[in-house]
PDB file of C-alpha atoms in Angstrom:
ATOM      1  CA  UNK A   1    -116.243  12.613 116.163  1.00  0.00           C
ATOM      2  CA  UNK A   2    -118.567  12.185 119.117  1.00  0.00           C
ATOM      3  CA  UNK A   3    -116.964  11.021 122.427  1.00  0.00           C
ATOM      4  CA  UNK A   4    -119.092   9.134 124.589  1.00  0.00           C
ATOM      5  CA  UNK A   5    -118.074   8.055 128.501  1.00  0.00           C
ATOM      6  CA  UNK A   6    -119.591   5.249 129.334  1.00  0.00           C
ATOM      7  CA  UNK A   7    -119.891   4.142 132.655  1.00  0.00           C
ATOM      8  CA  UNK A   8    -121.177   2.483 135.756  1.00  0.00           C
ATOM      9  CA  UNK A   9    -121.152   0.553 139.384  1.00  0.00           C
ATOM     10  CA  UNK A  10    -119.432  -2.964 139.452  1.00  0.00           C
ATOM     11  CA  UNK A  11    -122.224  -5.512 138.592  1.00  0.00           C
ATOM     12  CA  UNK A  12    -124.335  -3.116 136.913  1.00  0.00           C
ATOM     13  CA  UNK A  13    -123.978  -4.693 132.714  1.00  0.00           C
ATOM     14  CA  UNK A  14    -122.049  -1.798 131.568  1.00  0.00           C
ATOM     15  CA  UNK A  15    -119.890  -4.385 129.766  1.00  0.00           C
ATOM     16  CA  UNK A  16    -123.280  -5.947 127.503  1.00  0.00           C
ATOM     17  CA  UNK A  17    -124.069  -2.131 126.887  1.00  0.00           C
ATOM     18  CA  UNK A  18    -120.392  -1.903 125.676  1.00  0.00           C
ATOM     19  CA  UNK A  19    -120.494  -4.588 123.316  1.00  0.00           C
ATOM     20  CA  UNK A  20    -123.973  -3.523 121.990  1.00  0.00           C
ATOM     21  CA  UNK A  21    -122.691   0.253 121.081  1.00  0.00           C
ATOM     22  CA  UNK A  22    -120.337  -2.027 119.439  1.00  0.00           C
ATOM     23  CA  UNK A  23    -122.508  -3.791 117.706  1.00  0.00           C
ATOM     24  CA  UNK A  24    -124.401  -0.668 116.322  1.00  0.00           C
ATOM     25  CA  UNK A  25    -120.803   0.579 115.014  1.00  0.00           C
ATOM     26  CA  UNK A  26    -119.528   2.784 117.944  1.00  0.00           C
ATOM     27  CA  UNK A  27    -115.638   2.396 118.065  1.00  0.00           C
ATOM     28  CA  UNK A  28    -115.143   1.234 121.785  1.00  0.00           C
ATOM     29  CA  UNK A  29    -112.348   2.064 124.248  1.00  0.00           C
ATOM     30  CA  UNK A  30    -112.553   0.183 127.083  1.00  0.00           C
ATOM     31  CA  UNK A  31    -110.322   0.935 129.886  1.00  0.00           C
ATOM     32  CA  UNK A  32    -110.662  -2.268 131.993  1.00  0.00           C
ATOM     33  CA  UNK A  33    -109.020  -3.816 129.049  1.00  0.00           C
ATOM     34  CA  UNK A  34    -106.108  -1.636 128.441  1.00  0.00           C
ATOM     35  CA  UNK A  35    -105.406  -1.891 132.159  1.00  0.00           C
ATOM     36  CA  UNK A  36    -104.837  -5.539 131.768  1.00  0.00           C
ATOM     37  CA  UNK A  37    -102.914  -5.003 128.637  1.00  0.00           C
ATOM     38  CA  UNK A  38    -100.272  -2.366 130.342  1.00  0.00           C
ATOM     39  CA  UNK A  39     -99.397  -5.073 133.124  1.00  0.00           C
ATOM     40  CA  UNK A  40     -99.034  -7.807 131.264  1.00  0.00           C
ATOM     41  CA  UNK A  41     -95.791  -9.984 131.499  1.00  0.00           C
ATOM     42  CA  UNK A  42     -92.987  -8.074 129.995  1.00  0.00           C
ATOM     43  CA  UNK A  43     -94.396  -4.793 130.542  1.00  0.00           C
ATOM     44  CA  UNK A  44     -93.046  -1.472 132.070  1.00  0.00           C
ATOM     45  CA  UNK A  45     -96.432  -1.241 134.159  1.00  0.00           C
ATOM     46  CA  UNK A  46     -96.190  -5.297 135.562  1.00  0.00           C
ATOM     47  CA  UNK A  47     -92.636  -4.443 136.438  1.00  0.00           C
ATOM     48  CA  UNK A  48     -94.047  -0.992 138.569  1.00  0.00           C
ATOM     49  CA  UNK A  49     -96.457  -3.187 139.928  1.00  0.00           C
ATOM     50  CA  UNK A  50     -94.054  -5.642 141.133  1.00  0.00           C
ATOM     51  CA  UNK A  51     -91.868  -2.592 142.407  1.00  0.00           C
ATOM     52  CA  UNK A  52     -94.623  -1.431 144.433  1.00  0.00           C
ATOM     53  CA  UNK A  53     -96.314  -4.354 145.764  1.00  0.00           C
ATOM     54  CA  UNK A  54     -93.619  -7.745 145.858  1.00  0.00           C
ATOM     55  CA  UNK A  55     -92.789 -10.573 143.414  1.00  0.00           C
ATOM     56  CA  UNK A  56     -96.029 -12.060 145.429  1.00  0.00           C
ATOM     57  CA  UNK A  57     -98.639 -10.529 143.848  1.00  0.00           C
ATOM     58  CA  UNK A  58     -97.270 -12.945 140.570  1.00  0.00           C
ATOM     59  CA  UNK A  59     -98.802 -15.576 139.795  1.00  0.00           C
ATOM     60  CA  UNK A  60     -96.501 -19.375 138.869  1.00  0.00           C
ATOM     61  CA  UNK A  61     -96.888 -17.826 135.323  1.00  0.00           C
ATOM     62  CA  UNK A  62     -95.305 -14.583 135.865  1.00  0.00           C
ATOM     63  CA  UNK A  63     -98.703 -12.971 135.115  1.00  0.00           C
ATOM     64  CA  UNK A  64    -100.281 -10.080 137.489  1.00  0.00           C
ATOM     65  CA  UNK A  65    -102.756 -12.228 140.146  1.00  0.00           C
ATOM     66  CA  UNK A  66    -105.174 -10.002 139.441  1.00  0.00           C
ATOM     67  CA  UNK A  67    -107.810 -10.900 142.564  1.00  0.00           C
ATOM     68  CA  UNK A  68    -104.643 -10.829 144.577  1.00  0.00           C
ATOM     69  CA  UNK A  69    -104.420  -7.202 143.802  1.00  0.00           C
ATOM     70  CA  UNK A  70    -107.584  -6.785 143.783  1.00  0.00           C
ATOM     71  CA  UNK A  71    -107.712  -7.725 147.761  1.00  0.00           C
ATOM     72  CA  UNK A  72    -105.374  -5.646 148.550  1.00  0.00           C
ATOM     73  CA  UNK A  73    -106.114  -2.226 147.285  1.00  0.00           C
ATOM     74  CA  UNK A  74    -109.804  -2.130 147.452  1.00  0.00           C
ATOM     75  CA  UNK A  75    -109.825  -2.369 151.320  1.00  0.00           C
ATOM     76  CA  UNK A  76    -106.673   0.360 151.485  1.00  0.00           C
ATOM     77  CA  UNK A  77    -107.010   3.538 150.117  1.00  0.00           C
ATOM     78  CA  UNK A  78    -103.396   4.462 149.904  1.00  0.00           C
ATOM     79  CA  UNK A  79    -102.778   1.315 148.371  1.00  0.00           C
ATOM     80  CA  UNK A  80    -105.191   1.572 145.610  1.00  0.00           C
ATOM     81  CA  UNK A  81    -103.923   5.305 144.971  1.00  0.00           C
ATOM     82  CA  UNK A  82    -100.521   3.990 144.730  1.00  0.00           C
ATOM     83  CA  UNK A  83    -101.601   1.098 142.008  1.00  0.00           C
ATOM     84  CA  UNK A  84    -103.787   3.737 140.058  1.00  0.00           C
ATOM     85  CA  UNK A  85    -100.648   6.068 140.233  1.00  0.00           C
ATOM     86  CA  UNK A  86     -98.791   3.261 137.937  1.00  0.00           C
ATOM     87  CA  UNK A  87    -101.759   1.870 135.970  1.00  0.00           C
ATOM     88  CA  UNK A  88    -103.859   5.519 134.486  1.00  0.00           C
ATOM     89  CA  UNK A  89    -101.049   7.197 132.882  1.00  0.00           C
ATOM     90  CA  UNK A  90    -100.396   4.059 130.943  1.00  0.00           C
ATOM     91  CA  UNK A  91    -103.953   3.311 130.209  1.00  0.00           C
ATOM     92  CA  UNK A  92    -104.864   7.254 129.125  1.00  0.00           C
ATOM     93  CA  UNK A  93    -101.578   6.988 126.661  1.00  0.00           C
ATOM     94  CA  UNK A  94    -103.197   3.874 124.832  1.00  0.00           C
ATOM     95  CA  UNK A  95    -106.797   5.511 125.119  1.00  0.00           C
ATOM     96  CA  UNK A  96    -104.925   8.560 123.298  1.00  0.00           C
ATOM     97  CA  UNK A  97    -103.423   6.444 120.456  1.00  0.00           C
ATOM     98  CA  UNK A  98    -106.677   4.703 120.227  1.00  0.00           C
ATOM     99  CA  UNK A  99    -108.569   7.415 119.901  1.00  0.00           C
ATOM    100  CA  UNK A 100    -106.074   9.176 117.229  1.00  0.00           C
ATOM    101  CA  UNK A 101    -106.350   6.120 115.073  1.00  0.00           C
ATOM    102  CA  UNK A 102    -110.627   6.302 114.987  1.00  0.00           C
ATOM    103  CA  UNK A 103    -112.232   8.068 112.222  1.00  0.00           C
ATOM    104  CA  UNK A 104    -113.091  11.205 111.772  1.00  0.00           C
ATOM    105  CA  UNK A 105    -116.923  10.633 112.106  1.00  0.00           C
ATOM    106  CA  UNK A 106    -116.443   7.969 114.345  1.00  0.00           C
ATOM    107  CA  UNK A 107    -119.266   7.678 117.920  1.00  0.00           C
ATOM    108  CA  UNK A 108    -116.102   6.687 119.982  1.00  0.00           C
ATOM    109  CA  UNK A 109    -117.362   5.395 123.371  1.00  0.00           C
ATOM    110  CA  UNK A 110    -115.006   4.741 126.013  1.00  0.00           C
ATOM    111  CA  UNK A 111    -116.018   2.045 128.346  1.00  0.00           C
ATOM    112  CA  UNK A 112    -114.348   4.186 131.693  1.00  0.00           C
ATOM    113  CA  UNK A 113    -115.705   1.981 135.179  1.00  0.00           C
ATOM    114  CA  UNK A 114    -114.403   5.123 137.790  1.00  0.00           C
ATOM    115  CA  UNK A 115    -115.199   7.910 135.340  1.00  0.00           C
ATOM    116  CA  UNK A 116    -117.882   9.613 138.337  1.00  0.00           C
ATOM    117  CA  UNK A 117    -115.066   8.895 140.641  1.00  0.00           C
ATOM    118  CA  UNK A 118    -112.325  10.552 138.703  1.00  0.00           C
ATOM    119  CA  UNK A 119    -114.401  13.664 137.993  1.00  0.00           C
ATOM    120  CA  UNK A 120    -113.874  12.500 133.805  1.00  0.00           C
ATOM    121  CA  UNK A 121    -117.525  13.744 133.154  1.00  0.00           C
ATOM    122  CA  UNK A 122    -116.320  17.260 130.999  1.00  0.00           C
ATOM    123  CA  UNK A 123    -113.869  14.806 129.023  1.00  0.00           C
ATOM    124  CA  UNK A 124    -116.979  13.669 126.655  1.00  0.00           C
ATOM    125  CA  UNK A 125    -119.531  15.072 124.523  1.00  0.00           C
ATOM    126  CA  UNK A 126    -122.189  12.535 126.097  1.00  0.00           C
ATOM    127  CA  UNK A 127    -122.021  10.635 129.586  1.00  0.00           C
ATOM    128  CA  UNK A 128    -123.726   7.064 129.449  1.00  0.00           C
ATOM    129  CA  UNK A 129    -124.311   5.903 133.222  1.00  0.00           C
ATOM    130  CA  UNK A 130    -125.341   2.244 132.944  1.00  0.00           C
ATOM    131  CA  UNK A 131    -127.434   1.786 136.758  1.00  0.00           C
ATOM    132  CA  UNK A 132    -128.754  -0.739 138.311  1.00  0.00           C
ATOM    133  CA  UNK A 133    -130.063  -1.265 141.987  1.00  0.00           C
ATOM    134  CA  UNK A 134    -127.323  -2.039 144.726  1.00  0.00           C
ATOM    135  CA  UNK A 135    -128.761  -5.446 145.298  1.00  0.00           C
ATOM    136  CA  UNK A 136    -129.063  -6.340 141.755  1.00  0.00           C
ATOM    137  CA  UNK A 137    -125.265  -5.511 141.551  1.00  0.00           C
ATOM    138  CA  UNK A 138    -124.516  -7.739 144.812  1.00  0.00           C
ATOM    139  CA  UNK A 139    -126.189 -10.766 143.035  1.00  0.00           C
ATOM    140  CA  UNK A 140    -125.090 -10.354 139.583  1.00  0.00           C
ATOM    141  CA  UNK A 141    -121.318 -10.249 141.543  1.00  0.00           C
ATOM    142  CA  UNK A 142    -121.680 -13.163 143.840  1.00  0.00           C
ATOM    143  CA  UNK A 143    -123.695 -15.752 141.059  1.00  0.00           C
ATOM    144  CA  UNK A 144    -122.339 -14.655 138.230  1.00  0.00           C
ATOM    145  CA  UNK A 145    -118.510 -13.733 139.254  1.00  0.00           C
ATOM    146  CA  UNK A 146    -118.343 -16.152 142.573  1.00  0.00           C
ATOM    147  CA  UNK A 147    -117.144 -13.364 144.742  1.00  0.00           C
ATOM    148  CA  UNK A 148    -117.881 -13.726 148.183  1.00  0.00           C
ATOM    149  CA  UNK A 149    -120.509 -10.869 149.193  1.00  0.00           C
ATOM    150  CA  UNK A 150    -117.775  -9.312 151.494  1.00  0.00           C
ATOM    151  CA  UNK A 151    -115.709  -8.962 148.369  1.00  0.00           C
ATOM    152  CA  UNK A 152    -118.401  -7.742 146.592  1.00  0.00           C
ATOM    153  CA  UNK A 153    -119.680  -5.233 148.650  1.00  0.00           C
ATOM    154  CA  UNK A 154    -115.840  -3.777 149.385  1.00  0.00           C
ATOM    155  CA  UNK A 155    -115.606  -3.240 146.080  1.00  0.00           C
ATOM    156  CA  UNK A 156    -118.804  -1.571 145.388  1.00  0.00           C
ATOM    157  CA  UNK A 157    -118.179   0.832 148.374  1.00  0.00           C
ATOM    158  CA  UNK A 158    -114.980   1.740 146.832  1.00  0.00           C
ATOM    159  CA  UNK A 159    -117.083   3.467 143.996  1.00  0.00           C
ATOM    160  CA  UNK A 160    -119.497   6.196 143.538  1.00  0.00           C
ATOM    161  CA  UNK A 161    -122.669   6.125 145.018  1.00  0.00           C
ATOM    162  CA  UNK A 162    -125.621   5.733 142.351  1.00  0.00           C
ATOM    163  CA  UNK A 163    -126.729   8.919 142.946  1.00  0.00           C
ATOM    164  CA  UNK A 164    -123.114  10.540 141.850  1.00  0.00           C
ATOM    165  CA  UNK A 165    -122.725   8.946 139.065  1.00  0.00           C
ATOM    166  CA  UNK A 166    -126.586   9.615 137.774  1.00  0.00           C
ATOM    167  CA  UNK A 167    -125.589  13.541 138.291  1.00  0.00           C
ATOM    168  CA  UNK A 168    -122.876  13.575 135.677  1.00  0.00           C
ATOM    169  CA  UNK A 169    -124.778  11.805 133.411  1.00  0.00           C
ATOM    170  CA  UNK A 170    -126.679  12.867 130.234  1.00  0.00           C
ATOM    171  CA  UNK A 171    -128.387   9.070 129.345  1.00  0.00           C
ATOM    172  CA  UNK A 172    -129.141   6.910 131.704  1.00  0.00           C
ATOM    173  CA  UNK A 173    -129.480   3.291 131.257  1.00  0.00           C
ATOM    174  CA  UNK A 174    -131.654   1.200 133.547  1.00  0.00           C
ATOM    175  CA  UNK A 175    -130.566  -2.605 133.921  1.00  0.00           C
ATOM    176  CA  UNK A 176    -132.758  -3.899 136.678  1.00  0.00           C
ATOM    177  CA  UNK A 177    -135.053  -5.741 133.659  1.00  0.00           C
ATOM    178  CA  UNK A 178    -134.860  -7.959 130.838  1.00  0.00           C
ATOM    179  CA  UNK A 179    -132.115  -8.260 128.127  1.00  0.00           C
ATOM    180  CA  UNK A 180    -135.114  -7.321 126.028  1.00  0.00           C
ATOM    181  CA  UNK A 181    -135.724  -3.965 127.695  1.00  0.00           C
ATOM    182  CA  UNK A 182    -131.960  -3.402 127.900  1.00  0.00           C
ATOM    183  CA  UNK A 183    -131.650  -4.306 123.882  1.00  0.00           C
ATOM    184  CA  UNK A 184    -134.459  -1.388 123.127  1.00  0.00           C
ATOM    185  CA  UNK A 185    -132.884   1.571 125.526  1.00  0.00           C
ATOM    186  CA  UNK A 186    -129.411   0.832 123.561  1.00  0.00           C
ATOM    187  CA  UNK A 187    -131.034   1.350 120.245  1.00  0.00           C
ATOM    188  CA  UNK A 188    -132.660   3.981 121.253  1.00  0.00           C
ATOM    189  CA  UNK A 189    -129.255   5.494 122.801  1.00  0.00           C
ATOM    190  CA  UNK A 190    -127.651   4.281 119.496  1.00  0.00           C
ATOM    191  CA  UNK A 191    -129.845   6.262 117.150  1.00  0.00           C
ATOM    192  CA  UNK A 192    -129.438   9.376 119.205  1.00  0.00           C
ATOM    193  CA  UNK A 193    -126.054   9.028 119.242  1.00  0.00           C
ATOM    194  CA  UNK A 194    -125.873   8.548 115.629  1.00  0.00           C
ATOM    195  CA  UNK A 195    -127.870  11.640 114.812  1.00  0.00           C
ATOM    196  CA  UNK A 196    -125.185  14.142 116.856  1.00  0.00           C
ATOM    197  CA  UNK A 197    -122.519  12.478 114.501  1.00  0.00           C
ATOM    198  CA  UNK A 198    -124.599  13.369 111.120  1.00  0.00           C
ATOM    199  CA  UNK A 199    -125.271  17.026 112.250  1.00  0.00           C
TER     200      UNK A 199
END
């Protein structure tokens, strides 16, 4: 089994590298959407979340407003430590069972955003660091996600600079071009990947 982090800034297309690798056969983690899955209604984690922060970060549904949240922790520190306090145990004990149930041979790649930030680098066999320039990032955030650029560029401060996350990583994929140019640096990545698993 060869365990790949994959990572990279808000805005940067980690997510279309993701389902690529995915495409190619590459049993994906991804740790955004385990997140969502450990607070959703009826959950331990929503009701920690609601213990922590008030019934008002709830949506009419009883679902987790997730921009809400979102608002509030990535402008306060302590509050975001206190939500990632709740949230990462539960997410690294579904990664675990996900993990477990993957093949023997498998290229498991798991899709971690803060991985730079968390110091997760010596957790894989292979770092992927997905980069693109700052204001690439902005725009892809405020046309494609409608986030106002003051959200946008709170949250990217909240992350690693590009330069930390290029240090801990052993590809690096540029997404500043075409979908074309990304498509050909995946299948590269893809067949490198694939030869590790075969050795």
């Amino acid at each position: 089994m060869l365990k790949v982090g994959l990572t990279g800034g808000i805005g940067s297309g980690k997510s279309e590298v993701s389902k690529r690798l995915r495409e190619h056969g590459a049993v994906v983690i991804d740790a955004d959407r385990i997140a969502r899955e450990v607070v959703e209604p009826g959950t331990p984690g929503l009701a920690a979340v609601v213990a922590e922060f008030g019934e008002d970060v709830l949506l009419p549904s009883g679902a987790l407003d997730r921009e809400k949240v979102g608002r509030i922790v990535f402008t306060d520190p302590d509050r975001l430590a206190a939500l990632n306090a709740i949230v990462h145990p539960l997410v690294g004990e579904r990664m675990q069972e996900l993990m477990d149930a993957a093949p023997a041979d498998a290229v498991v790649v798991y899709d971690v955003p803060l991985l730079a930030e968390n110091g997760l680098a010596g957790m894989y066999d292979e770092v992927v660091v997905v980069d693109a320039p700052e204001e690439v990032q902005l725009d892809r955030l405020v046309a494609r996600r409608g986030m106002t650029e003051e959200d946008a560029r709170a949250r990217m401060s909240n992350q690693a600079s590009r330069a930390d996350r290029r240090a801990v990583a052993t590809h690096v994929i540029d997404n500043s071009g075409t979908l074309a140019d990304l498509k050909t640096q995946i299948d590269t990545l893809w067949t490198t990947l694939a030869q590790r698993t075969a050795r």
